[in-house]
Short mmCIF file of C-alpha atoms in Angstrom, two decimals:
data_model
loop_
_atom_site.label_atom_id
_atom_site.label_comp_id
_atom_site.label_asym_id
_atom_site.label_seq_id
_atom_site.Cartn_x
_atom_site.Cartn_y
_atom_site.Cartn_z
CA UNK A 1 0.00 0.00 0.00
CA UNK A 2 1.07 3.66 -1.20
CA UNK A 3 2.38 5.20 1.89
CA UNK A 4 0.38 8.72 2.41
CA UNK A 5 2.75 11.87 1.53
CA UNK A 6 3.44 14.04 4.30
CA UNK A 7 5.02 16.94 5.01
CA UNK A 8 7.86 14.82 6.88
CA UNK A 9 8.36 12.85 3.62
CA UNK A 10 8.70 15.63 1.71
CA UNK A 11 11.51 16.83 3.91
CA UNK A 12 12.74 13.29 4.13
CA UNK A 13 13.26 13.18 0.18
CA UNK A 14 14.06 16.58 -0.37
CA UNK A 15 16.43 17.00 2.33
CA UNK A 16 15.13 20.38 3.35
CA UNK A 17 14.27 20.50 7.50
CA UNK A 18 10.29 19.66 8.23
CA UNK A 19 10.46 23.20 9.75
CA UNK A 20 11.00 24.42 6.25
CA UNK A 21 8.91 22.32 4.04
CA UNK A 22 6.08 22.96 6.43
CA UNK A 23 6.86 27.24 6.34
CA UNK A 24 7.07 27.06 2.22
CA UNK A 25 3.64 24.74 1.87
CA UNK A 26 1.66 26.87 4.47
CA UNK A 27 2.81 30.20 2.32
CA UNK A 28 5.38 32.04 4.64
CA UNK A 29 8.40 30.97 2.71
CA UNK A 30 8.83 35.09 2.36
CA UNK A 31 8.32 35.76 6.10
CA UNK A 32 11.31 32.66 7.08
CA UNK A 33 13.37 34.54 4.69
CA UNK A 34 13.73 31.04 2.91
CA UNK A 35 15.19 30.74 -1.03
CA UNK A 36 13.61 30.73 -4.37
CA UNK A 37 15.35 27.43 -5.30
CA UNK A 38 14.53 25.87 -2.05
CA UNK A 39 10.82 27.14 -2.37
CA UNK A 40 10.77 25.20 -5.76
CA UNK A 41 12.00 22.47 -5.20
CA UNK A 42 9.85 21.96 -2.29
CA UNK A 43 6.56 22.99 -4.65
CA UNK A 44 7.59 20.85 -6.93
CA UNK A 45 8.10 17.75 -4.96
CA UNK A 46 4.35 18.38 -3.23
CA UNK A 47 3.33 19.06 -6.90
CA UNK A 48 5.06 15.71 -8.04
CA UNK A 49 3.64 13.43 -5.16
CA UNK A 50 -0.02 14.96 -5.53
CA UNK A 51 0.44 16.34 -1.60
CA UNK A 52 -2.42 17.15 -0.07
CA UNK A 53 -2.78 18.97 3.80
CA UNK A 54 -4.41 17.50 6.27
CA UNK A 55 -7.58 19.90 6.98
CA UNK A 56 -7.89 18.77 10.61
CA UNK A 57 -4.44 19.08 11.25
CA UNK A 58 -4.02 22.52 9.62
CA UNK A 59 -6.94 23.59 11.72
CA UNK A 60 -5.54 22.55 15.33
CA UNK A 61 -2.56 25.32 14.14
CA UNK A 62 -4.54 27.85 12.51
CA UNK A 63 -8.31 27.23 14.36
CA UNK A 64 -9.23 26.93 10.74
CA UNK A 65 -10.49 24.71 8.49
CA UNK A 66 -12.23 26.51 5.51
CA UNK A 67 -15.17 24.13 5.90
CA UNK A 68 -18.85 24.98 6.44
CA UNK A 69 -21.49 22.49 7.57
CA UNK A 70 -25.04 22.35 6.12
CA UNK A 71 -27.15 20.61 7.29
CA UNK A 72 -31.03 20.24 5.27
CA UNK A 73 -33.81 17.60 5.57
CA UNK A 74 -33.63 16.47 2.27
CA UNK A 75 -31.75 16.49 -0.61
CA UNK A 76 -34.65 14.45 -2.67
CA UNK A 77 -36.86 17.95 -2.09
CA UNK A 78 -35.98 20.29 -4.96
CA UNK A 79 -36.63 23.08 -3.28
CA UNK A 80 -33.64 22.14 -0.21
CA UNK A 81 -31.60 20.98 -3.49
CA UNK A 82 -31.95 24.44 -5.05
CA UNK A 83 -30.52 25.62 -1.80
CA UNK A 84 -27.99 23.63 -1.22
CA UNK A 85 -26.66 24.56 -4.83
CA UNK A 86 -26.55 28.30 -4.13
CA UNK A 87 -24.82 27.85 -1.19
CA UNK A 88 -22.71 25.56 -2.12
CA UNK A 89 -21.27 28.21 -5.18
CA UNK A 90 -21.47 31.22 -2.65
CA UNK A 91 -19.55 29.42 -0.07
CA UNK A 92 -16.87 28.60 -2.71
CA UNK A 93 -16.58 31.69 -3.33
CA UNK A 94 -15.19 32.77 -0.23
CA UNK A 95 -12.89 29.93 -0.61
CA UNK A 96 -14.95 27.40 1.62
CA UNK A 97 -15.78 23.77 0.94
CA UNK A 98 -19.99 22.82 1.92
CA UNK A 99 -19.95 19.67 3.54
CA UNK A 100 -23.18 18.38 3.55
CA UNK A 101 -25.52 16.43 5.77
CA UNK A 102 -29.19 15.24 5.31
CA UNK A 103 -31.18 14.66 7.94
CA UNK A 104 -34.03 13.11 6.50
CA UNK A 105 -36.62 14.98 8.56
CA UNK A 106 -35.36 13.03 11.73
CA UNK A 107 -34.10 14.98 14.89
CA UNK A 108 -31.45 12.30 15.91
CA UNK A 109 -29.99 12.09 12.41
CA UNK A 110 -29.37 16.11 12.76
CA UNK A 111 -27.94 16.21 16.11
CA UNK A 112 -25.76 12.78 14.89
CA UNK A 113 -24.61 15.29 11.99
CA UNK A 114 -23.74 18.79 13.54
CA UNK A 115 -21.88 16.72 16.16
CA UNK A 116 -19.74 14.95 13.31
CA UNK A 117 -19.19 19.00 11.67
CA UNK A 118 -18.16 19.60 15.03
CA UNK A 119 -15.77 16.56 15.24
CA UNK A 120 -14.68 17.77 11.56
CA UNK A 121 -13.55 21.55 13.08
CA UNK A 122 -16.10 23.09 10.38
CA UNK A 123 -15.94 27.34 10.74
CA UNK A 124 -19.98 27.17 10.92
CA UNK A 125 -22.76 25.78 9.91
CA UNK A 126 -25.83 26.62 8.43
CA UNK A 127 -28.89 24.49 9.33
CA UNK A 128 -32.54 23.95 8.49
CA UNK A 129 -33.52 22.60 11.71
CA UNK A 130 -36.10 19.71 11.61
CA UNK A 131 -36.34 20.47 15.91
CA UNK A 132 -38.42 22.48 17.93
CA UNK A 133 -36.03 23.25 20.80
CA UNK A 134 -33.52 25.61 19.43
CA UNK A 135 -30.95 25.43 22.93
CA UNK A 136 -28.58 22.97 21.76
CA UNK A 137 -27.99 24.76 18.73
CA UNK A 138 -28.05 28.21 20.73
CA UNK A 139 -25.55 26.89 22.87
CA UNK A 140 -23.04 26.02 19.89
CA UNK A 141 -23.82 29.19 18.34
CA UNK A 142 -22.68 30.83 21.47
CA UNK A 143 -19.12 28.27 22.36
CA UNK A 144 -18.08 26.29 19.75
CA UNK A 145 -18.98 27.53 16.11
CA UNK A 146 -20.95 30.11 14.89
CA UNK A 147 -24.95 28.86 13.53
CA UNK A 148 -27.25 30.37 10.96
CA UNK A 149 -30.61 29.00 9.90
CA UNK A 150 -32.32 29.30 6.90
CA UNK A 151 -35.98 28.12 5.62
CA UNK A 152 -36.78 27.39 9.43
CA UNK A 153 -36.12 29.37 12.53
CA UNK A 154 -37.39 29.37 16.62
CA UNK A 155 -39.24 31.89 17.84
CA UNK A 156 -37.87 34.18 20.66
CA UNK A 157 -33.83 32.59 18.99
CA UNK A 158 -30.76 34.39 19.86
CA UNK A 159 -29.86 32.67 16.17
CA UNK A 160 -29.58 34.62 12.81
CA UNK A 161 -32.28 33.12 10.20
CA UNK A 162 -33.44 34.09 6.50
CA UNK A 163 -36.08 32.81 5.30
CA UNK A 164 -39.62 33.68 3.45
CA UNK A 165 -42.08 35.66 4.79
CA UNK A 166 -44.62 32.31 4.73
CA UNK A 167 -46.98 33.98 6.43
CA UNK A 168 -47.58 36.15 3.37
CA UNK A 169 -47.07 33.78 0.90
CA UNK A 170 -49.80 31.58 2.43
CA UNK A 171 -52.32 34.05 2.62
CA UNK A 172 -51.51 35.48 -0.69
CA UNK A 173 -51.65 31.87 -2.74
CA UNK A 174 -54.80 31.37 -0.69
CA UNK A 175 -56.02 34.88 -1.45
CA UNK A 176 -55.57 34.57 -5.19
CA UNK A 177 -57.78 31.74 -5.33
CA UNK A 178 -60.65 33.42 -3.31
CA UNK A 179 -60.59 36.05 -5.85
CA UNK A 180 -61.10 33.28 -8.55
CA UNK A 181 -63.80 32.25 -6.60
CA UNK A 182 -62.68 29.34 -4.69
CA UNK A 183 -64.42 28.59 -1.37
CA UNK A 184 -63.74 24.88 -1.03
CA UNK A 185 -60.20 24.95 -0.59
CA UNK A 186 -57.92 21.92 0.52
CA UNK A 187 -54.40 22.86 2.17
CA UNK A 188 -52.14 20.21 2.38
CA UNK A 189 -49.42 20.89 3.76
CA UNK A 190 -46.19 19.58 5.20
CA UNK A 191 -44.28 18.30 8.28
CA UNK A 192 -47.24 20.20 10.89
CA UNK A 193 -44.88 21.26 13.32
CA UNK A 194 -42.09 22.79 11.30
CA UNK A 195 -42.03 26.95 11.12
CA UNK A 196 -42.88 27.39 7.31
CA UNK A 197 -46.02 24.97 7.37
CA UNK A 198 -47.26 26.53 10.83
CA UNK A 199 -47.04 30.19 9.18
CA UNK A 200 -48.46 29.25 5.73
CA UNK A 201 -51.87 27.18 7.59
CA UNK A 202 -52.09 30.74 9.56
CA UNK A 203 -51.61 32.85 6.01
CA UNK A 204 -54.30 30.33 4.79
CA UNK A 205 -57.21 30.72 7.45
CA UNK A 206 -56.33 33.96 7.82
CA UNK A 207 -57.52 34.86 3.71
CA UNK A 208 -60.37 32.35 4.65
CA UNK A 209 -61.06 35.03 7.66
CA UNK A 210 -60.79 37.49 5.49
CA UNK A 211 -64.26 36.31 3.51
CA UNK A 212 -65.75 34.75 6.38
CA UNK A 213 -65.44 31.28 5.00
CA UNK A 214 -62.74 29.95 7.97
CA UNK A 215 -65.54 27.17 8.75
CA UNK A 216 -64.56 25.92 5.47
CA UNK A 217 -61.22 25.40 6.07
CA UNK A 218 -59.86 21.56 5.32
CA UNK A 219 -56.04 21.51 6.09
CA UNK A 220 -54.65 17.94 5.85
CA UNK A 221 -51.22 15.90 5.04
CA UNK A 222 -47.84 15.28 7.46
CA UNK A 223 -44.50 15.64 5.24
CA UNK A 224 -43.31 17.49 2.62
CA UNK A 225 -43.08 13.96 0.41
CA UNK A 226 -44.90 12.91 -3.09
CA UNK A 227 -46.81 9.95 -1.36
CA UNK A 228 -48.30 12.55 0.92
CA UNK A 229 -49.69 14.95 -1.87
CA UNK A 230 -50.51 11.67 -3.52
CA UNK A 231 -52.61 10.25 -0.79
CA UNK A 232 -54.49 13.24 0.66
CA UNK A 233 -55.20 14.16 -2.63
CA UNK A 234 -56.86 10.72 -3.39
CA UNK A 235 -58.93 10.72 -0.59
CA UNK A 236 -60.35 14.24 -1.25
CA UNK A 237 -61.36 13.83 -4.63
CA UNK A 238 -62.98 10.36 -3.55
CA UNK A 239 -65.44 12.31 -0.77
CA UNK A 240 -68.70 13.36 -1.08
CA UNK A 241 -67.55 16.89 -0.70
CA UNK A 242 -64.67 17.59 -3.72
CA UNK A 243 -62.74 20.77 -3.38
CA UNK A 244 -62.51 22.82 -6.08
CA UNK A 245 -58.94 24.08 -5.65
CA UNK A 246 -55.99 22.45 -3.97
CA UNK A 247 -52.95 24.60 -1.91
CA UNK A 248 -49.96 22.31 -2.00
CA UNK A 249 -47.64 23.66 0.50
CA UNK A 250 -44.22 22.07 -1.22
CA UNK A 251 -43.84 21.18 -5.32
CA UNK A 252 -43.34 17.22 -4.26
CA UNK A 253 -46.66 17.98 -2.46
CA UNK A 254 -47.52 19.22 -5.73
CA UNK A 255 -46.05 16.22 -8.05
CA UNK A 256 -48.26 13.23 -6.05
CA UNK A 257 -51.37 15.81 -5.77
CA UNK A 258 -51.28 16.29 -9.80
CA UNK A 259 -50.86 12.24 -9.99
CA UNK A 260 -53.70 11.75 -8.31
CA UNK A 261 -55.70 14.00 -10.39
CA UNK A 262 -54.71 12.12 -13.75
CA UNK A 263 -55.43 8.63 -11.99
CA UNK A 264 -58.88 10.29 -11.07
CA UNK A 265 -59.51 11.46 -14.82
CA UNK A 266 -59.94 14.77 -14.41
CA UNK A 267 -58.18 17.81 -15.46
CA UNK A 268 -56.33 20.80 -14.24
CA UNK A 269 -58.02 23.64 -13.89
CA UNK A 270 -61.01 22.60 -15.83
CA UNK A 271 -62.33 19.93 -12.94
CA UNK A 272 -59.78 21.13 -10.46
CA UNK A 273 -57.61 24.03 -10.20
CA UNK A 274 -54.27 23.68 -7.95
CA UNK A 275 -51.22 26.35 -6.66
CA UNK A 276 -48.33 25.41 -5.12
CA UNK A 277 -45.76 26.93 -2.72
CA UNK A 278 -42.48 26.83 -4.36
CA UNK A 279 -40.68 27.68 -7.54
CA UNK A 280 -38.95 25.56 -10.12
CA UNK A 281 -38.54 25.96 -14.23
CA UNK A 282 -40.05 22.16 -14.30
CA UNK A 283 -43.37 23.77 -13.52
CA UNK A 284 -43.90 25.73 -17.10
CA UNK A 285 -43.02 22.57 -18.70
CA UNK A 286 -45.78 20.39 -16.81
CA UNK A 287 -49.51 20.81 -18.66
CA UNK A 288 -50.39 23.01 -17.80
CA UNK A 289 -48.02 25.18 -16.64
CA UNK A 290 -48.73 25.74 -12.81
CA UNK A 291 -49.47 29.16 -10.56
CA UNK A 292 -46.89 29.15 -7.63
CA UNK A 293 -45.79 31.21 -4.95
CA UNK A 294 -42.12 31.62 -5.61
CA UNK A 295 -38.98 31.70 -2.87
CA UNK A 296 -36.44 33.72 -3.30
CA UNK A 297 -33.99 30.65 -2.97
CA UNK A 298 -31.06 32.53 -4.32
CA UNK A 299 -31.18 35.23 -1.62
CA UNK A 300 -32.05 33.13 1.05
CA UNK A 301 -29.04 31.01 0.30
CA UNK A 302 -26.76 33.98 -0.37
CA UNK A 303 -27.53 36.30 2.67
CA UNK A 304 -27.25 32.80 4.81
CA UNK A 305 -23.58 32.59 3.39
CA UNK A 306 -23.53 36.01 4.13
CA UNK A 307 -24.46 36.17 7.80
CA UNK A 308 -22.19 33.28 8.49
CA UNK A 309 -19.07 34.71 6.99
CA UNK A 310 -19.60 38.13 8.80
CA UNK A 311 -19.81 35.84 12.45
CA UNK A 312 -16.91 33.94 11.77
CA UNK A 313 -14.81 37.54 10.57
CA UNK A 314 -15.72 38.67 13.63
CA UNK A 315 -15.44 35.68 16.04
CA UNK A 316 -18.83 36.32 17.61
CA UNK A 317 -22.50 35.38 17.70
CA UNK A 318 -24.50 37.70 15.34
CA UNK A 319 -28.28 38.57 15.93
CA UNK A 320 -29.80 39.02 12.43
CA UNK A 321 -33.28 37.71 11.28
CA UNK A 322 -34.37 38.37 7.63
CA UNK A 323 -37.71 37.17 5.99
CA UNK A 324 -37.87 37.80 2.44
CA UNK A 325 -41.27 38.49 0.43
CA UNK A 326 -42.48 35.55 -1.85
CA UNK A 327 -43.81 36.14 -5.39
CA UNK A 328 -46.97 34.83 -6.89
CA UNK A 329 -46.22 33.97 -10.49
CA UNK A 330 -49.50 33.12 -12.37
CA UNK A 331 -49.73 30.47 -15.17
CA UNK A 332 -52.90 28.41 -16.34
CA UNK A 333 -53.47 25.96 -13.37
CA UNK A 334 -56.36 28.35 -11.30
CA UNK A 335 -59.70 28.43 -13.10
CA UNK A 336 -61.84 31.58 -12.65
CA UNK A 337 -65.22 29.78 -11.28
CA UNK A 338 -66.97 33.18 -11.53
CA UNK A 339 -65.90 33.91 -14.97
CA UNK A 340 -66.94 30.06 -15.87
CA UNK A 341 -70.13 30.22 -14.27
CA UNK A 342 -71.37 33.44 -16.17
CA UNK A 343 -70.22 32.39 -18.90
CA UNK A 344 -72.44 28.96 -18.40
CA UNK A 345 -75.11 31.21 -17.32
#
């Protein structure tokens, strides 16, 4: 077996002292005063046997590592995948490597992966947390590394957070259908307990409120998955009752929701109109094209990079919360049951 290249094998074939070969490969060849030809050679040899620095071990001497955790619920959700991308490139950018961690929805399976960040020296991490406690995270934040959320946050957090304003997007998505008039509305919506599905259910009875309709409020579903759109979705159009619109509070929500409706032979908006709460170019492509409320993933993802790089400049906690306004991009999937009706009329 190849024996791994280290700085004291470098020394050991170059005959330069470890003491130098480590000062020329960690850049202060200038400060130690140390030659051009022994620079060279010493660059040249790393270059030669593909040398490559232990992160951990350059971050016990610097307190360092250039890494940033980031830890999402699920890299199979397009949306969190969206994220993750932006983040990923603006992290880069500052010349930090994203190591990543999916939790899968589950609270052990996050704290089991910020404590391996934390075993891997990362410089900070940036979390959707799928929790309702925030103190263990509030607690790192404040000794270890510096924390940022994004999509999800606590309320009363000493933690920085961006996400949308979901409140607003779930009354606006709701409200938009109201105006089409739409009174038997089915929400369903995501994991019930996390931050964005609590605020869009209030934006949603709240533009119910608004008509006095809230007794006709039907909010159902328990993950942001496919099979969840797909089964709630199934089960309304089989009742006596049929809603006329459907609010899916994710796009793979969406995806098993419009699955159902083909299985059930109907159409989109003709039998049943349907809005969803996310963005993605996939969505002009499907027929028809559907009405969404829209993130703004790439600011969420960049002011999160943001925040993080401005706490770890200044080695302290930072207290900044930002929700940014969704936008409600109209296509062909709402029907306009006023407009249909006078028309029938």
């Amino acid at each position: 077996m190849e024996k791994k290249n280290t700085i004291i094998s470098i020394s050991e074939r170059t005959g330069f002292s470890v003491s130098t070969v480590s000062r020329v490969l960690n850049g202060k060849a200038e400060i130690a005063r140390i030659s051009k030809s022994t620079v060279e050679a010493i660059e040249q040899e790393a270059k030669r046997c593909n040398y490559k620095p232990s992160l951990l071990a350059k971050g016990l001497r610097t307190n360092k590592t250039n890494t940033i955790g980031l830890v999402i619920p699920s890299m199979e959700n397009i949306y969190f995948a969206n994220l993750a991308s932006t983040i990923i490139r603006d992290a880069r950018s500052y010349g930090y490597t994203i190591v990543t961690v999916d939790t899968m929805e589950n609270e052990r399976n996050e704290r089991d992966g910020i404590e391996s960040l934390l075993a891997r020296k990362v410089d900070g991490i940036i979390v959707t947390p799928c929790g309702q406690d925030p103190e263990w995270l509030e607690n790192i934040n404040r000794n270890t590394t510096p924390v940022v959320l994004i999509d999800r946050y606590f309320n009363s957090t000493e933690l920085s957070y961006v996400c949308t304003d979901n409140y607003l997007g779930g009354y606006e998505a709701t409200k938009y259908l109201l105006n089409n008039g739409h009174e038997k509305i089915l929400c369903i919506q995501g994991t019930p307990h996390s931050m964005p599905v609590r605020e869009r259910v209030r934006g949603y009875l709240d533009a119910l409120r608004s008509k006095g309709i809230e007794s006709y409020a039907s909010i159902v579903g328990d993950s942001f998955s496919i099979q969840n759109g797909y089964l709630e979705t199934k089960l309304a159009l089989s009742s006596a009752s049929r809603p006329t619109a459907i609010f899916a509070l994710s796009n793979t929500i969406l995806l098993g929701a419009i699955k159902a409706i083909k299985e059930s032979g109907l159409s989109i908006p003709n039998d049943i109109s349907i809005i969803t709460f996310d963005n993605n170019t996939f969505l002009d492509f499907i027929d028809p094209p559907i009405t969404r409320m829209s993130q703004p993933v790439n600011e969420i993802g960049t002011l999160s990079v943001k925040l993080l790089m401005q706490s770890i400049n200044e080695k302290k906690p930072i207290n900044n919360k930002l929700q940014l306004q969704p936008q409600l991009i109209v296509c062909e999937s709402v029907s306009n049951i006023l407009m249909m009706a006078e028309q029938a009329g």
